[in-house]
Structure formats: C-alpha cells, structure tokens
PDB file of C-alpha atoms in Angstrom:
ATOM      1  CA  MET Q   1     -26.053   3.864  30.530  1.00  0.00           C
ATOM      2  CA  LEU Q   2     -23.547   1.392  31.858  1.00  0.00           C
ATOM      3  CA  SER Q   3     -21.430  -0.703  29.555  1.00  0.00           C
ATOM      4  CA  LEU Q   4     -22.423  -4.365  29.292  1.00  0.00           C
ATOM      5  CA  PHE Q   5     -18.822  -5.543  29.414  1.00  0.00           C
ATOM      6  CA  PRO Q   6     -16.763  -2.880  31.201  1.00  0.00           C
ATOM      7  CA  SER Q   7     -13.757  -5.170  31.575  1.00  0.00           C
ATOM      8  CA  LEU Q   8     -13.395  -5.280  27.774  1.00  0.00           C
ATOM      9  CA  LEU Q   9     -12.747  -1.533  27.726  1.00  0.00           C
ATOM     10  CA  ASP Q  10      -9.265  -2.290  29.065  1.00  0.00           C
ATOM     11  CA  PHE Q  11      -8.452  -3.750  25.645  1.00  0.00           C
ATOM     12  CA  GLY Q  12      -9.495  -0.654  23.674  1.00  0.00           C
ATOM     13  CA  LEU Q  13      -6.063  -0.205  22.115  1.00  0.00           C
ATOM     14  CA  PHE Q  14      -6.425  -3.545  20.346  1.00  0.00           C
ATOM     15  CA  ALA Q  15      -9.240  -2.180  18.156  1.00  0.00           C
ATOM     16  CA  PRO Q  16      -6.988   0.069  16.017  1.00  0.00           C
ATOM     17  CA  THR Q  17      -4.496  -2.789  15.808  1.00  0.00           C
ATOM     18  CA  LEU Q  18      -7.116  -5.120  14.350  1.00  0.00           C
ATOM     19  CA  LEU Q  19      -8.338  -2.453  11.930  1.00  0.00           C
ATOM     20  CA  ARG Q  20      -4.755  -1.685  10.897  1.00  0.00           C
ATOM     21  CA  LEU Q  21      -3.883  -5.324  10.203  1.00  0.00           C
ATOM     22  CA  VAL Q  22      -7.038  -6.077   8.210  1.00  0.00           C
ATOM     23  CA  ALA Q  23      -6.829  -2.848   6.199  1.00  0.00           C
ATOM     24  CA  GLY Q  24      -3.154  -3.508   5.474  1.00  0.00           C
ATOM     25  CA  LEU Q  25      -3.922  -6.932   4.044  1.00  0.00           C
ATOM     26  CA  ILE Q  26      -6.766  -5.522   1.951  1.00  0.00           C
ATOM     27  CA  PHE Q  27      -4.571  -2.751   0.522  1.00  0.00           C
ATOM     28  CA  ILE Q  28      -1.795  -5.192  -0.346  1.00  0.00           C
ATOM     29  CA  ASP Q  29      -4.359  -7.296  -2.208  1.00  0.00           C
ATOM     30  CA  LEU Q  30      -5.837  -4.251  -3.973  1.00  0.00           C
ATOM     31  CA  GLY Q  31      -2.382  -3.086  -5.041  1.00  0.00           C
ATOM     32  CA  TYR Q  32      -1.577  -6.551  -6.363  1.00  0.00           C
ATOM     33  CA  LEU Q  33      -4.827  -6.563  -8.361  1.00  0.00           C
ATOM     34  CA  VAL Q  34      -4.004  -3.146  -9.863  1.00  0.00           C
ATOM     35  CA  LEU Q  35      -0.620  -4.469 -10.986  1.00  0.00           C
ATOM     36  CA  THR Q  36      -1.887  -7.796 -12.359  1.00  0.00           C
ATOM     37  CA  SER Q  37      -5.429  -8.820 -13.247  1.00  0.00           C
ATOM     38  CA  GLU Q  38      -7.025  -5.334 -13.322  1.00  0.00           C
ATOM     39  CA  LYS Q  39      -4.250  -3.568 -15.208  1.00  0.00           C
ATOM     40  CA  SER Q  40      -6.212  -3.089 -18.432  1.00  0.00           C
ATOM     41  CA  SER Q  41      -9.090  -1.428 -16.564  1.00  0.00           C
ATOM     42  CA  TRP Q  42      -6.734   0.889 -14.694  1.00  0.00           C
ATOM     43  CA  ASP Q  43      -4.803   1.733 -17.873  1.00  0.00           C
ATOM     44  CA  TRP Q  44      -8.086   2.645 -19.555  1.00  0.00           C
ATOM     45  CA  LEU Q  45      -9.101   4.833 -16.609  1.00  0.00           C
ATOM     46  CA  CYS Q  46      -5.742   6.622 -16.490  1.00  0.00           C
ATOM     47  CA  ASN Q  47      -5.980   7.352 -20.218  1.00  0.00           C
ATOM     48  CA  ALA Q  48      -9.570   8.564 -19.822  1.00  0.00           C
ATOM     49  CA  MET Q  49      -8.471  10.918 -17.026  1.00  0.00           C
ATOM     50  CA  GLY Q  50      -5.581  12.237 -19.120  1.00  0.00           C
ATOM     51  CA  LEU Q  51      -2.909  10.661 -16.902  1.00  0.00           C
ATOM     52  CA  LYS Q  52      -0.226   9.640 -19.368  1.00  0.00           C
ATOM     53  CA  PRO Q  53       1.706   7.432 -19.543  1.00  0.00           C
ATOM     54  CA  SER Q  54      -1.002   5.270 -18.042  1.00  0.00           C
ATOM     55  CA  ILE Q  55       1.387   2.435 -17.166  1.00  0.00           C
ATOM     56  CA  PHE Q  56       3.358   4.770 -14.884  1.00  0.00           C
ATOM     57  CA  TRP Q  57       0.252   5.978 -13.022  1.00  0.00           C
ATOM     58  CA  ARG Q  58      -1.185   2.469 -12.707  1.00  0.00           C
ATOM     59  CA  LYS Q  59       2.063   1.126 -11.299  1.00  0.00           C
ATOM     60  CA  LEU Q  60       2.341   4.105  -8.960  1.00  0.00           C
ATOM     61  CA  LEU Q  61      -1.168   3.424  -7.639  1.00  0.00           C
ATOM     62  CA  GLY Q  62      -0.455  -0.272  -7.177  1.00  0.00           C
ATOM     63  CA  TYR Q  63       2.846   0.294  -5.398  1.00  0.00           C
ATOM     64  CA  VAL Q  64       1.403   3.024  -3.156  1.00  0.00           C
ATOM     65  CA  GLU Q  65      -1.381   0.656  -2.097  1.00  0.00           C
ATOM     66  CA  ILE Q  66       1.071  -2.189  -1.442  1.00  0.00           C
ATOM     67  CA  ILE Q  67       3.571  -0.019   0.446  1.00  0.00           C
ATOM     68  CA  GLY Q  68       0.743   1.643   2.380  1.00  0.00           C
ATOM     69  CA  GLY Q  69      -0.595  -1.782   3.325  1.00  0.00           C
ATOM     70  CA  ILE Q  70       2.840  -2.904   4.510  1.00  0.00           C
ATOM     71  CA  LEU Q  71       3.231   0.272   6.575  1.00  0.00           C
ATOM     72  CA  LEU Q  72      -0.177  -0.297   8.163  1.00  0.00           C
ATOM     73  CA  ILE Q  73       0.643  -3.890   9.056  1.00  0.00           C
ATOM     74  CA  ALA Q  74       3.981  -2.848  10.557  1.00  0.00           C
ATOM     75  CA  GLY Q  75       2.440   0.097  12.364  1.00  0.00           C
ATOM     76  CA  LEU Q  76       5.099   2.360  10.884  1.00  0.00           C
ATOM     77  CA  TYR Q  77       4.125   5.917   9.880  1.00  0.00           C
ATOM     78  CA  THR Q  78       0.546   4.770  10.385  1.00  0.00           C
ATOM     79  CA  GLN Q  79      -1.090   8.180  10.223  1.00  0.00           C
ATOM     80  CA  GLY Q  80       0.810   9.174   7.072  1.00  0.00           C
ATOM     81  CA  ALA Q  81      -0.061   5.891   5.386  1.00  0.00           C
ATOM     82  CA  ALA Q  82      -3.670   6.243   6.531  1.00  0.00           C
ATOM     83  CA  LEU Q  83      -3.851   9.762   5.080  1.00  0.00           C
ATOM     84  CA  ALA Q  84      -2.474   8.663   1.701  1.00  0.00           C
ATOM     85  CA  LEU Q  85      -4.754   5.624   1.594  1.00  0.00           C
ATOM     86  CA  THR Q  86      -7.765   7.718   2.649  1.00  0.00           C
ATOM     87  CA  ILE Q  87      -7.202   9.963  -0.365  1.00  0.00           C
ATOM     88  CA  LEU Q  88      -6.854   6.928  -2.656  1.00  0.00           C
ATOM     89  CA  VAL Q  89      -9.967   5.246  -1.268  1.00  0.00           C
ATOM     90  CA  LEU Q  90     -11.993   8.444  -1.584  1.00  0.00           C
ATOM     91  CA  THR Q  91     -10.864   8.769  -5.205  1.00  0.00           C
ATOM     92  CA  GLU Q  92     -11.710   5.136  -5.958  1.00  0.00           C
ATOM     93  CA  LEU Q  93     -15.083   5.586  -4.223  1.00  0.00           C
ATOM     94  CA  LEU Q  94     -15.918   8.507  -6.493  1.00  0.00           C
ATOM     95  CA  ILE Q  95     -14.767   6.573  -9.564  1.00  0.00           C
ATOM     96  CA  GLU Q  96     -16.867   3.559  -8.581  1.00  0.00           C
ATOM     97  CA  TYR Q  97     -19.858   5.830  -7.913  1.00  0.00           C
ATOM     98  CA  LYS Q  98     -19.626   7.430 -11.360  1.00  0.00           C
ATOM     99  CA  GLU Q  99     -18.696   4.241 -13.243  1.00  0.00           C
ATOM    100  CA  PRO Q 100     -20.068   1.215 -11.332  1.00  0.00           C
ATOM    101  CA  THR Q 101     -18.916  -1.295 -13.946  1.00  0.00           C
ATOM    102  CA  PHE Q 102     -15.273  -0.210 -13.769  1.00  0.00           C
ATOM    103  CA  VAL Q 103     -13.876  -2.637 -11.176  1.00  0.00           C
ATOM    104  CA  LYS Q 104     -17.190  -4.075  -9.976  1.00  0.00           C
ATOM    105  CA  ARG Q 105     -16.666  -3.522  -6.254  1.00  0.00           C
ATOM    106  CA  ASP Q 106     -19.528  -2.511  -4.055  1.00  0.00           C
ATOM    107  CA  LEU Q 107     -19.685   1.057  -2.776  1.00  0.00           C
ATOM    108  CA  ALA Q 108     -20.050  -0.319   0.752  1.00  0.00           C
ATOM    109  CA  PHE Q 109     -16.570  -1.836   0.409  1.00  0.00           C
ATOM    110  CA  TYR Q 110     -15.046   1.567  -0.301  1.00  0.00           C
ATOM    111  CA  VAL Q 111     -17.088   3.295   2.399  1.00  0.00           C
ATOM    112  CA  LEU Q 112     -15.915   0.734   4.949  1.00  0.00           C
ATOM    113  CA  LEU Q 113     -12.261   1.163   3.888  1.00  0.00           C
ATOM    114  CA  LEU Q 114     -12.683   4.936   4.033  1.00  0.00           C
ATOM    115  CA  VAL Q 115     -14.015   4.764   7.595  1.00  0.00           C
ATOM    116  CA  ILE Q 116     -11.200   2.403   8.652  1.00  0.00           C
ATOM    117  CA  THR Q 117      -8.473   4.642   7.212  1.00  0.00           C
ATOM    118  CA  LEU Q 118     -10.053   7.751   8.754  1.00  0.00           C
ATOM    119  CA  SER Q 119     -10.253   5.954  12.090  1.00  0.00           C
ATOM    120  CA  LEU Q 120      -6.563   5.041  11.911  1.00  0.00           C
ATOM    121  CA  LEU Q 121      -5.718   8.607  10.949  1.00  0.00           C
ATOM    122  CA  LEU Q 122      -7.509   9.920  14.049  1.00  0.00           C
ATOM    123  CA  THR Q 123      -6.657   7.231  16.605  1.00  0.00           C
ATOM    124  CA  GLY Q 124      -3.184   6.112  15.583  1.00  0.00           C
ATOM    125  CA  PRO Q 125      -1.831   2.580  15.261  1.00  0.00           C
ATOM    126  CA  GLY Q 126      -2.931   1.021  18.545  1.00  0.00           C
ATOM    127  CA  LEU Q 127      -0.779  -1.652  20.152  1.00  0.00           C
ATOM    128  CA  ILE Q 128       2.052  -3.684  18.617  1.00  0.00           C
ATOM    129  CA  ALA Q 129       3.335  -0.941  16.316  1.00  0.00           C
ATOM    130  CA  PHE Q 130       6.571   0.893  15.610  1.00  0.00           C
ATOM    131  CA  ASP Q 131       4.815   4.257  15.945  1.00  0.00           C
ATOM    132  CA  LEU Q 132       4.878   5.748  19.398  1.00  0.00           C
ATOM    133  CA  PRO Q 133       2.279   8.239  20.604  1.00  0.00           C
ATOM    134  CA  LEU Q 134       3.769  11.607  21.532  1.00  0.00           C
TER     135      LEU Q 134
END
C-alpha cells in the first residue's frame, strides 16, 4: 500500500530526535523527583530491597536519570544512555507492577518510556546530535 504522505518520509530522522528530546526532559524530571519529593518512598524501597545505605542508592538513581536525560537531550552517547535508562525503566516497571501504590504512576507511562528508550537504542539519536553514525 502506498504511503499517504510520501514527502514526509524525507524527515524520518527527525522522529528519533523528537523522541530523544521528550524522553530526556522526562528523565530529568523523574531524577529530580527521586532526589526531592519522592525521596522517602525511594529510601523505603531501597531498604526493602536490601540496598544499603539507601540514601546512596536513591541519589545514584536520581543522578543517573538526570545525567541520562541530559545525554539524551544533547544526543551524546545516546545508545549508551538509552541502554542504561532502558534497564532503569524496566526495573521501575516491574516495581510499579508489583507495588502499584509505590510512586502512583501508571504502567502505561513506563511501557511508553521503555519503548522510547528501546527505539533510541536501536535507531540512534537522529538529527541534531553529537553522536555520529558509523
């Protein structure tokens, strides 16, 4: 079947760019929440999982999400950042599935972030990025 708008296919490299920018902003916000308003929940979870000291692991999670978000926005080491964030999102998805009252985010939110990070891992950064395809 023919595409309805074949001329738009010329702009295909903008799609990963848009996904990268939006995901980067979301991860910066999530990291900020882990470090500020949700810190008691994350400390409790780290203690429950046996990750002690919980403050260290919570801060590590928050900073990894913030730095990963910045790397996505810049388009720098995009696939590495996407891999790390994919692992984090998958972990948070499983936590939210087992304990839905923990951070009160919808599973669809995590599934969407998981698909975006997997897409960036497979397709690369798109246009306007420091990464160059080999």
